[in-house]
């Protein structure tokens, strides 16, 4: 198969292949290799796809890398400076597929095309090489092809710029610009180091560009090296002095003032983005929206760990299935799905903005008929934004024109249907206006011009509808007529020669030729047929001829086919230009389609799963009645038990009640539903603030400005960093950053270390949250001792997940009620899990023993004895109690003689030791 491929290739670029191969004297460089080396030298950091006929070839090290990465055969081709040239290639038709794999592996590819017809090169002389140029760099952040993109996700290119540390006020400031060239979105923001990490976690850029200097910076290196696809670039791309000029030139405006007042830092980041786009697109300018600043604090801050932990976009194991995004996505278009993901990644904090989204969802919840019609129209709309982007960068095909036609049709239909909604909420009214804006004449023109069946590439031709263009119809008739003449000629020749199997065939090297099997070859090579049939080629099985008549006909056919294709391509360009002229309004319509899809999708979800509109308020309320977990309730077979949660500031007047929300300490056995309960409340806040209805009977939420979620080490195995250190680093981040408007979820913090350490850390953390952070928080724990804190901390509330014991088994009721768990039911859970009966019996005995020893709860005493957290002197050295305990244990150990103990006695001794250690502390 591979060999056949190489033969094909020889036919398509015969002169060049020959010259590449023929390097008789070592050390001589063929003209083609000279061209290759020059182009490669200009693109050293890319694999070079070098076009030869119907293949993209790679040579030298590129070939070795690509053959390994793609699993394609590595061959040799001629010699360069006396050495074999390694080579491999991919067919142009399937290039996207191979590009996809190379990009996914982190490679960058320079695509080098033939920029003239090989015939032109031949005219310049036998040894001339076809002119070639790199037409595009393919990098992870600058893709436009559907085959290379995930339809449901944005693919961002981001630029990071750090402020010079000359002024202390600027110290540690960053500007982040990001754009999606496949949809035209372009935004920027300024942030600090912590904010930067959070933004990158939100955007998950496909590629990040930074200056060489920043990339090499010792301070930044650990963070940048941990990110996928970071491309360091030379200083000029990040030059602040030319930034504004470069940005203005991209948008063909005199100044960027009209876009808004940007800091020099922001301009630098934005200019770096557009410069990189121009470099990779080789001068083409994809249709970007002018950069839009993201207002500081306009969105709910969620750091990377919290995002991962709440499984917003994907689960801890990395799948979309099981994530919140998958559970709530009822959109019917790719653009809608992308916008939903954006909104989910960045919930709002401004109540009126949230209300505007909720109004749109509400209107569609209230009108199921409208919702159904809207979703039917949307489902028929192709991805307008991405089709448009491809047309603008000259990578579009006939199907992209059809996508514009169908998308605009759907937009018009949708606008008409939405007009029946009165009064329409602002978001819907705005979208409807944008849907009406594009010129209907364009849709009509596209409908008239495009054929029913469309080829993938414009070069294939045949996409213009018959009857659309008179000149084209005429040329096509001529071409088709000639084909009939060929068929007639074949019949006549068969007749004249009496060779029934005579065929007229075509290939790229010979053009049209007469072919007969070898056994008839002689006949045509002799008089009188010899006078008509001119020998061209003898193969193993066939002999090939031409005739004057056939050559004439061929010229005519080639002419007509070429002319027809030329006319079609001209029509394509004309139509594409008309589309591009309307790029702005088409882009706006595409955005409007996405916005309506999101609203209708969320409305469907609300209707289907019985969600309610949350009440968004400015205070610190957080009152959920009958809340459910949006993902778990869809995943489990049985009914989901709804639960209330009230973190609103307590009503009773005390000195600080109004200024801070409550903290729940949630206890209950393993598997009771603690983690589920914690997360459902965080997810309800996220859903509400992104503008969605929520899974609850009633919800009243004072906007949250920052959301934090951490899980104790043992639950964190999926992320492969189950160390206690990570748990503590993350907890530290919360205790240092959470403020009065924050919502904090802490799940079994302190579990990753020894019992008493863990309890002490959890204890101190709760006190800190209550007294210093003063945030709304949910704290799940298996340390029952912590419930004693409610006696001291006024805004602390104990909640427990109920279970019932039934004939020695535990039944999980999943119901959250006020109070503390009476015990952990660990042994019952162990029994459920199938531990052997003797082990369960033995464990019960041990437990009874331990409980008898431990009547007086140390925690209750602690609450009375310890001064309140705020009054504790900072950094008070801990008493040396541990040492005493250790000594007692060591003494007891010394007294034991293992050789004299029965197994039973050894076990008892072990328990006694543990007890001694615990008591002494
Ligand atoms: P815990 O954190 O207390 O160990 P989880 O929150 O992990 O418990 O819950 C254990 C399982 O119980 C979940 O996987 C879920 O299937 C089920 N569950 C939890 N909460 C509920 C609920 N409110 N209604 C129904 N099933 C629930
Ligand atoms: Mg749990």
Short mmCIF file of C-alpha atoms in Angstrom, two decimals, residues 173-570:
data_model
loop_
_atom_site.label_atom_id
_atom_site.label_comp_id
_atom_site.label_asym_id
_atom_site.label_seq_id
_atom_site.Cartn_x
_atom_site.Cartn_y
_atom_site.Cartn_z
CA UNK A 173 0.32 42.69 38.31
CA UNK A 174 -0.44 40.73 35.17
CA UNK A 175 -2.47 41.40 32.07
CA UNK A 176 -4.18 38.48 30.40
CA UNK A 177 -5.60 38.76 26.89
CA UNK A 178 -7.42 35.85 25.29
CA UNK A 179 -9.19 35.23 22.02
CA UNK A 180 -10.81 32.43 20.08
CA UNK A 181 -10.07 32.90 16.40
CA UNK A 182 -12.68 30.33 15.49
CA UNK A 183 -15.44 32.49 16.97
CA UNK A 184 -13.90 35.97 17.13
CA UNK A 185 -14.24 36.50 20.89
CA UNK A 186 -11.48 38.70 22.27
CA UNK A 187 -11.19 39.80 25.89
CA UNK A 188 -8.66 41.02 28.37
CA UNK A 189 -8.24 41.55 32.06
CA UNK A 190 -5.71 42.54 34.68
CA UNK A 191 -5.08 40.42 37.72
CA UNK A 192 -2.59 39.43 40.38
CA UNK A 193 -0.75 36.15 40.56
CA UNK A 194 -3.54 34.30 42.38
CA UNK A 195 -6.12 35.74 40.01
CA UNK A 196 -4.02 34.71 37.02
CA UNK A 197 -4.00 31.08 38.10
CA UNK A 198 -7.76 31.19 38.62
CA UNK A 199 -8.36 32.79 35.19
CA UNK A 200 -6.24 30.18 33.46
CA UNK A 201 -8.19 27.47 35.27
CA UNK A 202 -11.40 29.05 34.04
CA UNK A 203 -10.35 29.50 30.42
CA UNK A 204 -8.21 26.40 29.92
CA UNK A 205 -6.50 28.02 26.92
CA UNK A 206 -5.43 25.79 24.05
CA UNK A 207 -2.20 27.76 23.87
CA UNK A 208 -0.55 30.41 26.02
CA UNK A 209 2.04 32.83 24.67
CA UNK A 210 4.57 34.58 26.90
CA UNK A 211 7.79 36.46 26.30
CA UNK A 212 11.05 34.55 26.40
CA UNK A 213 11.95 36.56 29.48
CA UNK A 214 8.81 35.59 31.39
CA UNK A 215 9.18 31.99 30.31
CA UNK A 216 12.70 31.91 31.68
CA UNK A 217 11.83 33.75 34.88
CA UNK A 218 12.66 31.58 37.88
CA UNK A 219 9.61 32.85 39.71
CA UNK A 220 7.18 32.01 36.91
CA UNK A 221 8.78 28.86 35.58
CA UNK A 222 7.09 26.35 37.92
CA UNK A 223 3.64 27.68 37.02
CA UNK A 224 4.28 28.04 33.29
CA UNK A 225 5.98 24.68 32.89
CA UNK A 226 3.00 22.99 34.52
CA UNK A 227 0.61 24.40 31.89
CA UNK A 228 0.02 22.63 28.59
CA UNK A 229 1.10 24.36 25.35
CA UNK A 230 3.01 27.42 26.49
CA UNK A 231 4.80 29.10 23.57
CA UNK A 232 7.62 31.49 24.42
CA UNK A 233 8.09 34.27 21.84
CA UNK A 234 10.65 36.95 21.17
CA UNK A 235 10.52 40.32 22.87
CA UNK A 236 9.15 42.29 19.92
CA UNK A 237 5.79 40.48 20.21
CA UNK A 238 5.49 41.85 23.75
CA UNK A 239 6.84 45.31 23.02
CA UNK A 240 4.75 47.87 24.90
CA UNK A 241 5.88 50.78 22.75
CA UNK A 242 4.40 49.37 19.53
CA UNK A 243 1.44 47.58 21.13
CA UNK A 244 -1.25 50.14 20.47
CA UNK A 245 -0.12 50.62 16.86
CA UNK A 246 -0.17 46.89 16.16
CA UNK A 247 -3.59 46.50 17.70
CA UNK A 248 -5.00 49.46 15.75
CA UNK A 249 -3.53 48.12 12.55
CA UNK A 250 -5.14 44.71 13.03
CA UNK A 251 -8.55 46.32 13.32
CA UNK A 252 -7.73 48.88 10.62
CA UNK A 253 -8.55 51.81 12.88
CA UNK A 254 -6.52 54.94 13.58
CA UNK A 255 -6.51 54.48 17.35
CA UNK A 256 -7.80 51.94 19.83
CA UNK A 257 -9.45 54.61 21.99
CA UNK A 258 -12.89 53.60 20.78
CA UNK A 259 -12.41 50.13 22.23
CA UNK A 260 -12.09 51.54 25.75
CA UNK A 261 -9.35 52.88 27.95
CA UNK A 262 -6.81 50.13 28.37
CA UNK A 263 -3.69 50.15 30.47
CA UNK A 264 -0.39 49.77 28.68
CA UNK A 265 -0.10 46.32 30.21
CA UNK A 266 -3.43 45.27 28.74
CA UNK A 267 -2.61 46.75 25.35
CA UNK A 268 0.63 44.81 25.34
CA UNK A 269 -1.13 41.52 26.02
CA UNK A 270 -3.82 42.22 23.41
CA UNK A 271 -1.24 43.25 20.80
CA UNK A 272 0.78 40.10 21.49
CA UNK A 273 -2.33 38.04 20.71
CA UNK A 274 -3.09 39.73 17.39
CA UNK A 275 0.55 39.74 16.33
CA UNK A 276 0.73 36.02 16.97
CA UNK A 277 -2.50 35.48 15.05
CA UNK A 278 -1.08 37.40 12.08
CA UNK A 279 2.12 35.40 12.25
CA UNK A 280 0.41 32.06 12.33
CA UNK A 281 -2.17 32.99 9.71
CA UNK A 282 0.55 34.56 7.54
CA UNK A 283 -1.06 37.96 7.18
CA UNK A 284 -4.69 36.81 7.12
CA UNK A 285 -6.85 38.48 9.71
CA UNK A 286 -9.57 36.33 11.24
CA UNK A 287 -12.66 38.37 12.19
CA UNK A 288 -12.06 39.30 15.81
CA UNK A 289 -14.33 41.43 17.91
CA UNK A 290 -12.52 44.45 19.38
CA UNK A 291 -11.03 43.53 22.76
CA UNK A 292 -13.45 43.79 25.63
CA UNK A 293 -12.29 44.31 29.17
CA UNK A 294 -13.67 41.88 31.73
CA UNK A 295 -14.70 43.99 34.69
CA UNK A 296 -12.86 43.19 37.89
CA UNK A 297 -15.04 41.36 40.35
CA UNK A 298 -17.88 40.98 37.86
CA UNK A 299 -17.59 37.24 38.06
CA UNK A 300 -17.57 34.74 40.89
CA UNK A 301 -13.94 33.92 41.69
CA UNK A 302 -13.34 30.18 41.68
CA UNK A 303 -9.79 28.89 41.94
CA UNK A 304 -8.43 25.86 40.15
CA UNK A 305 -8.75 23.45 43.07
CA UNK A 306 -12.36 24.46 43.69
CA UNK A 307 -13.24 24.08 40.02
CA UNK A 308 -11.73 20.62 39.92
CA UNK A 309 -13.29 19.66 43.19
CA UNK A 310 -16.81 20.73 42.34
CA UNK A 311 -16.45 18.93 39.01
CA UNK A 312 -17.88 21.88 37.12
CA UNK A 313 -16.59 21.08 33.61
CA UNK A 314 -15.31 17.56 34.14
CA UNK A 315 -15.05 15.00 36.89
CA UNK A 316 -11.96 14.47 38.98
CA UNK A 317 -11.08 11.62 36.66
CA UNK A 318 -11.22 13.98 33.70
CA UNK A 319 -14.45 13.02 31.98
CA UNK A 320 -17.24 15.30 30.90
CA UNK A 321 -19.80 12.68 31.85
CA UNK A 322 -20.69 13.17 35.50
CA UNK A 323 -19.73 16.86 35.51
CA UNK A 324 -22.12 19.71 36.24
CA UNK A 325 -21.67 20.91 32.64
CA UNK A 326 -22.89 17.60 31.27
CA UNK A 327 -25.78 17.42 33.74
CA UNK A 328 -27.22 20.82 32.84
CA UNK A 329 -26.41 21.08 29.13
CA UNK A 330 -29.68 20.91 27.17
CA UNK A 331 -28.47 23.18 24.37
CA UNK A 332 -29.04 22.00 20.83
CA UNK A 333 -26.20 23.84 19.04
CA UNK A 334 -22.43 23.78 19.41
CA UNK A 335 -22.31 27.56 19.86
CA UNK A 336 -24.94 27.31 22.60
CA UNK A 337 -22.97 24.63 24.34
CA UNK A 338 -19.83 26.81 24.21
CA UNK A 339 -21.66 29.79 25.68
CA UNK A 340 -23.18 27.65 28.41
CA UNK A 341 -19.69 26.41 29.32
CA UNK A 342 -18.43 30.00 29.41
CA UNK A 343 -21.25 31.06 31.72
CA UNK A 344 -20.79 28.08 33.94
CA UNK A 345 -17.07 28.82 34.17
CA UNK A 346 -17.72 32.44 35.12
CA UNK A 347 -20.93 33.01 37.11
CA UNK A 348 -21.83 36.67 37.69
CA UNK A 349 -21.84 38.75 40.84
CA UNK A 350 -24.01 41.66 39.74
CA UNK A 351 -27.64 41.02 40.77
CA UNK A 352 -29.26 42.97 37.88
CA UNK A 353 -27.11 41.12 35.33
CA UNK A 354 -28.07 37.79 36.88
CA UNK A 355 -31.74 38.80 36.92
CA UNK A 356 -31.58 39.68 33.22
CA UNK A 357 -30.50 36.14 32.40
CA UNK A 358 -33.08 34.65 34.76
CA UNK A 359 -35.80 36.72 33.08
CA UNK A 360 -34.94 35.17 29.72
CA UNK A 361 -34.95 31.65 31.16
CA UNK A 362 -38.18 32.41 33.01
CA UNK A 363 -39.99 33.57 29.87
CA UNK A 364 -39.07 30.33 28.13
CA UNK A 365 -40.02 28.20 31.13
CA UNK A 366 -43.42 29.84 31.15
CA UNK A 367 -44.09 29.21 27.45
CA UNK A 368 -43.44 25.57 26.51
CA UNK A 369 -44.77 26.00 22.97
CA UNK A 370 -42.38 28.86 22.29
CA UNK A 371 -39.56 26.89 23.85
CA UNK A 372 -40.24 23.93 21.57
CA UNK A 373 -40.33 26.07 18.43
CA UNK A 374 -37.21 27.97 19.40
CA UNK A 375 -35.26 24.79 20.02
CA UNK A 376 -36.39 23.31 16.72
CA UNK A 377 -35.11 26.41 14.85
CA UNK A 378 -31.85 26.34 16.80
CA UNK A 379 -31.25 22.69 16.10
CA UNK A 380 -31.37 23.49 12.38
CA UNK A 381 -28.76 26.25 12.68
CA UNK A 382 -25.18 25.28 11.83
CA UNK A 383 -22.13 26.76 13.57
CA UNK A 384 -22.24 30.26 12.03
CA UNK A 385 -19.27 31.69 13.92
CA UNK A 386 -16.81 29.01 12.94
CA UNK A 387 -17.98 28.87 9.31
CA UNK A 388 -17.55 32.65 9.10
CA UNK A 389 -14.07 32.53 10.60
CA UNK A 390 -12.97 29.95 8.02
CA UNK A 391 -14.34 32.00 5.14
CA UNK A 392 -12.52 35.10 6.33
CA UNK A 393 -9.14 33.38 6.59
CA UNK A 394 -9.62 31.82 3.15
CA UNK A 395 -9.98 28.31 4.49
CA UNK A 396 -13.68 28.08 3.87
CA UNK A 397 -15.41 25.67 1.53
CA UNK A 398 -18.83 25.42 -0.14
CA UNK A 399 -20.27 23.85 3.00
CA UNK A 400 -19.29 26.93 4.99
CA UNK A 401 -21.31 29.09 2.60
CA UNK A 402 -24.20 26.68 3.09
CA UNK A 403 -23.74 26.97 6.86
CA UNK A 404 -24.07 30.74 6.58
CA UNK A 405 -27.20 30.33 4.44
CA UNK A 406 -28.84 27.87 6.83
CA UNK A 407 -27.71 29.73 9.93
CA UNK A 408 -29.12 33.03 8.72
CA UNK A 409 -32.33 31.30 7.65
CA UNK A 410 -32.72 29.82 11.10
CA UNK A 411 -31.91 33.21 12.62
CA UNK A 412 -34.66 34.91 10.63
CA UNK A 413 -37.18 32.21 11.51
CA UNK A 414 -36.23 32.45 15.14
CA UNK A 415 -36.53 36.25 15.16
CA UNK A 416 -40.03 35.97 13.72
CA UNK A 417 -41.08 33.43 16.33
CA UNK A 418 -39.58 35.44 19.20
CA UNK A 419 -41.47 38.52 18.03
CA UNK A 420 -44.63 36.78 19.25
CA UNK A 421 -43.35 36.95 22.81
CA UNK A 422 -44.67 40.12 24.37
CA UNK A 423 -43.38 41.63 26.46
CA UNK A 424 -40.01 40.03 25.76
CA UNK A 425 -37.33 40.17 28.46
CA UNK A 426 -34.41 42.45 27.52
CA UNK A 427 -32.01 39.62 26.77
CA UNK A 428 -34.45 37.99 24.35
CA UNK A 429 -35.43 41.29 22.73
CA UNK A 430 -31.77 42.14 22.15
CA UNK A 431 -31.04 38.75 20.69
CA UNK A 432 -34.06 38.97 18.40
CA UNK A 433 -32.84 42.31 17.06
CA UNK A 434 -29.43 40.85 16.31
CA UNK A 435 -31.05 37.88 14.58
CA UNK A 436 -32.97 40.19 12.25
CA UNK A 437 -29.97 42.32 11.34
CA UNK A 438 -28.16 40.40 8.55
CA UNK A 439 -29.28 41.21 5.01
CA UNK A 440 -31.93 38.70 3.82
CA UNK A 441 -30.71 39.29 0.25
CA UNK A 442 -27.52 37.42 1.13
CA UNK A 443 -29.43 34.34 2.22
CA UNK A 444 -31.46 34.46 -0.99
CA UNK A 445 -28.32 34.78 -3.08
CA UNK A 446 -26.65 31.84 -1.34
CA UNK A 447 -29.78 29.76 -1.73
CA UNK A 448 -29.86 30.50 -5.47
CA UNK A 449 -26.14 29.88 -5.97
CA UNK A 450 -25.42 26.70 -4.02
CA UNK A 451 -26.21 23.22 -5.32
CA UNK A 452 -28.08 20.70 -3.19
CA UNK A 453 -25.10 18.39 -2.77
CA UNK A 454 -21.89 20.16 -1.80
CA UNK A 455 -18.31 18.88 -2.01
CA UNK A 456 -15.97 19.29 0.96
CA UNK A 457 -13.50 21.46 -0.93
CA UNK A 458 -14.09 24.24 -3.39
CA UNK A 459 -11.33 22.80 -5.60
CA UNK A 460 -13.59 19.80 -6.25
CA UNK A 461 -16.07 22.04 -8.09
CA UNK A 462 -19.69 21.23 -8.78
CA UNK A 463 -21.09 23.31 -5.96
CA UNK A 464 -22.78 26.02 -8.02
CA UNK A 465 -26.38 25.29 -8.84
CA UNK A 466 -27.24 24.78 -12.53
CA UNK A 467 -29.10 27.80 -13.85
CA UNK A 468 -27.37 30.26 -11.50
CA UNK A 469 -24.71 31.48 -13.92
CA UNK A 470 -25.15 31.41 -17.71
CA UNK A 471 -21.44 31.32 -18.59
CA UNK A 472 -20.83 28.46 -16.18
CA UNK A 473 -23.73 26.45 -17.57
CA UNK A 474 -22.36 26.84 -21.09
CA UNK A 475 -18.86 25.75 -20.14
CA UNK A 476 -20.18 22.79 -18.24
CA UNK A 477 -22.25 21.72 -21.23
CA UNK A 478 -19.13 21.82 -23.36
CA UNK A 479 -17.18 19.78 -20.85
CA UNK A 480 -19.89 17.16 -20.52
CA UNK A 481 -20.33 17.06 -24.27
CA UNK A 482 -16.62 16.32 -24.73
CA UNK A 483 -16.91 13.44 -22.31
CA UNK A 484 -19.61 11.94 -24.45
CA UNK A 485 -17.35 12.42 -27.46
CA UNK A 486 -14.61 10.46 -25.66
CA UNK A 487 -17.01 7.61 -25.10
CA UNK A 488 -18.01 7.68 -28.77
CA UNK A 489 -14.36 7.76 -29.80
CA UNK A 490 -13.61 4.72 -27.65
CA UNK A 491 -16.43 2.82 -29.34
CA UNK A 492 -15.19 3.83 -32.80
CA UNK A 493 -11.56 2.82 -32.03
CA UNK A 494 -12.72 -0.51 -30.63
CA UNK A 495 -14.58 -1.05 -33.84
CA UNK A 496 -11.75 0.03 -36.13
CA UNK A 497 -9.13 -2.09 -34.36
CA UNK A 498 -11.42 -5.00 -33.63
CA UNK A 499 -10.10 -4.88 -30.03
CA UNK A 500 -13.20 -5.09 -27.85
CA UNK A 501 -11.26 -4.41 -24.65
CA UNK A 502 -9.81 -1.15 -25.94
CA UNK A 503 -10.30 1.62 -23.42
CA UNK A 504 -9.71 5.34 -23.31
CA UNK A 505 -8.33 6.22 -19.89
CA UNK A 506 -6.89 9.17 -18.07
CA UNK A 507 -4.14 9.82 -15.55
CA UNK A 508 -2.20 12.84 -14.37
CA UNK A 509 1.00 12.01 -16.25
CA UNK A 510 -0.20 10.95 -19.67
CA UNK A 511 -3.55 12.70 -19.72
CA UNK A 512 -6.00 10.80 -21.96
CA UNK A 513 -4.64 7.65 -23.62
CA UNK A 514 -5.79 4.56 -25.43
CA UNK A 515 -5.08 1.37 -23.55
CA UNK A 516 -5.11 -2.23 -24.74
CA UNK A 517 -3.90 -5.40 -23.09
CA UNK A 518 -0.41 -6.58 -23.99
CA UNK A 519 -1.74 -9.31 -26.28
CA UNK A 520 -3.37 -6.69 -28.54
CA UNK A 521 -0.49 -4.23 -28.28
CA UNK A 522 1.36 -5.58 -31.31
CA UNK A 523 -1.61 -5.13 -33.54
CA UNK A 524 -1.71 -1.41 -32.87
CA UNK A 525 2.06 -1.13 -33.21
CA UNK A 526 1.87 -2.39 -36.79
CA UNK A 527 0.67 -0.98 -40.06
CA UNK A 528 -1.94 0.21 -40.73
CA UNK A 529 -3.06 1.01 -37.20
CA UNK A 530 0.42 2.31 -36.40
CA UNK A 531 -0.40 5.39 -38.44
CA UNK A 532 -3.24 6.37 -36.11
CA UNK A 533 -1.96 5.05 -32.78
CA UNK A 534 1.21 6.63 -31.41
CA UNK A 535 2.94 4.52 -28.78
CA UNK A 536 3.35 6.14 -25.36
CA UNK A 537 4.09 3.48 -22.78
CA UNK A 538 4.42 -0.27 -22.31
CA UNK A 539 3.59 -1.72 -18.91
CA UNK A 540 3.62 -5.32 -17.76
CA UNK A 541 0.03 -5.99 -18.79
CA UNK A 542 -0.91 -3.06 -21.00
CA UNK A 543 0.27 -0.93 -23.86
CA UNK A 544 -0.76 2.71 -24.06
CA UNK A 545 -1.18 4.96 -27.11
CA UNK A 546 -2.37 8.35 -28.07
CA UNK A 547 -3.85 9.74 -31.26
CA UNK A 548 -3.95 13.22 -32.73
CA UNK A 549 -7.68 13.25 -32.43
CA UNK A 550 -7.53 12.26 -28.75
CA UNK A 551 -4.93 14.93 -28.02
CA UNK A 552 -7.13 17.61 -29.59
CA UNK A 553 -10.12 16.40 -27.68
CA UNK A 554 -8.13 16.33 -24.49
CA UNK A 555 -7.11 19.94 -24.88
CA UNK A 556 -10.75 20.87 -25.37
CA UNK A 557 -11.92 18.89 -22.36
CA UNK A 558 -9.20 20.14 -20.10
CA UNK A 559 -9.98 23.64 -21.18
CA UNK A 560 -13.66 23.35 -20.55
CA UNK A 561 -13.22 21.64 -17.17
CA UNK A 562 -10.62 24.18 -16.12
CA UNK A 563 -12.77 27.04 -17.28
CA UNK A 564 -15.80 25.64 -15.44
CA UNK A 565 -13.83 25.26 -12.23
CA UNK A 566 -12.34 28.72 -12.67
CA UNK A 567 -15.81 30.20 -13.04
CA UNK A 568 -17.03 28.33 -9.98
CA UNK A 569 -14.09 29.53 -7.91
CA UNK A 570 -14.77 33.10 -8.99
#
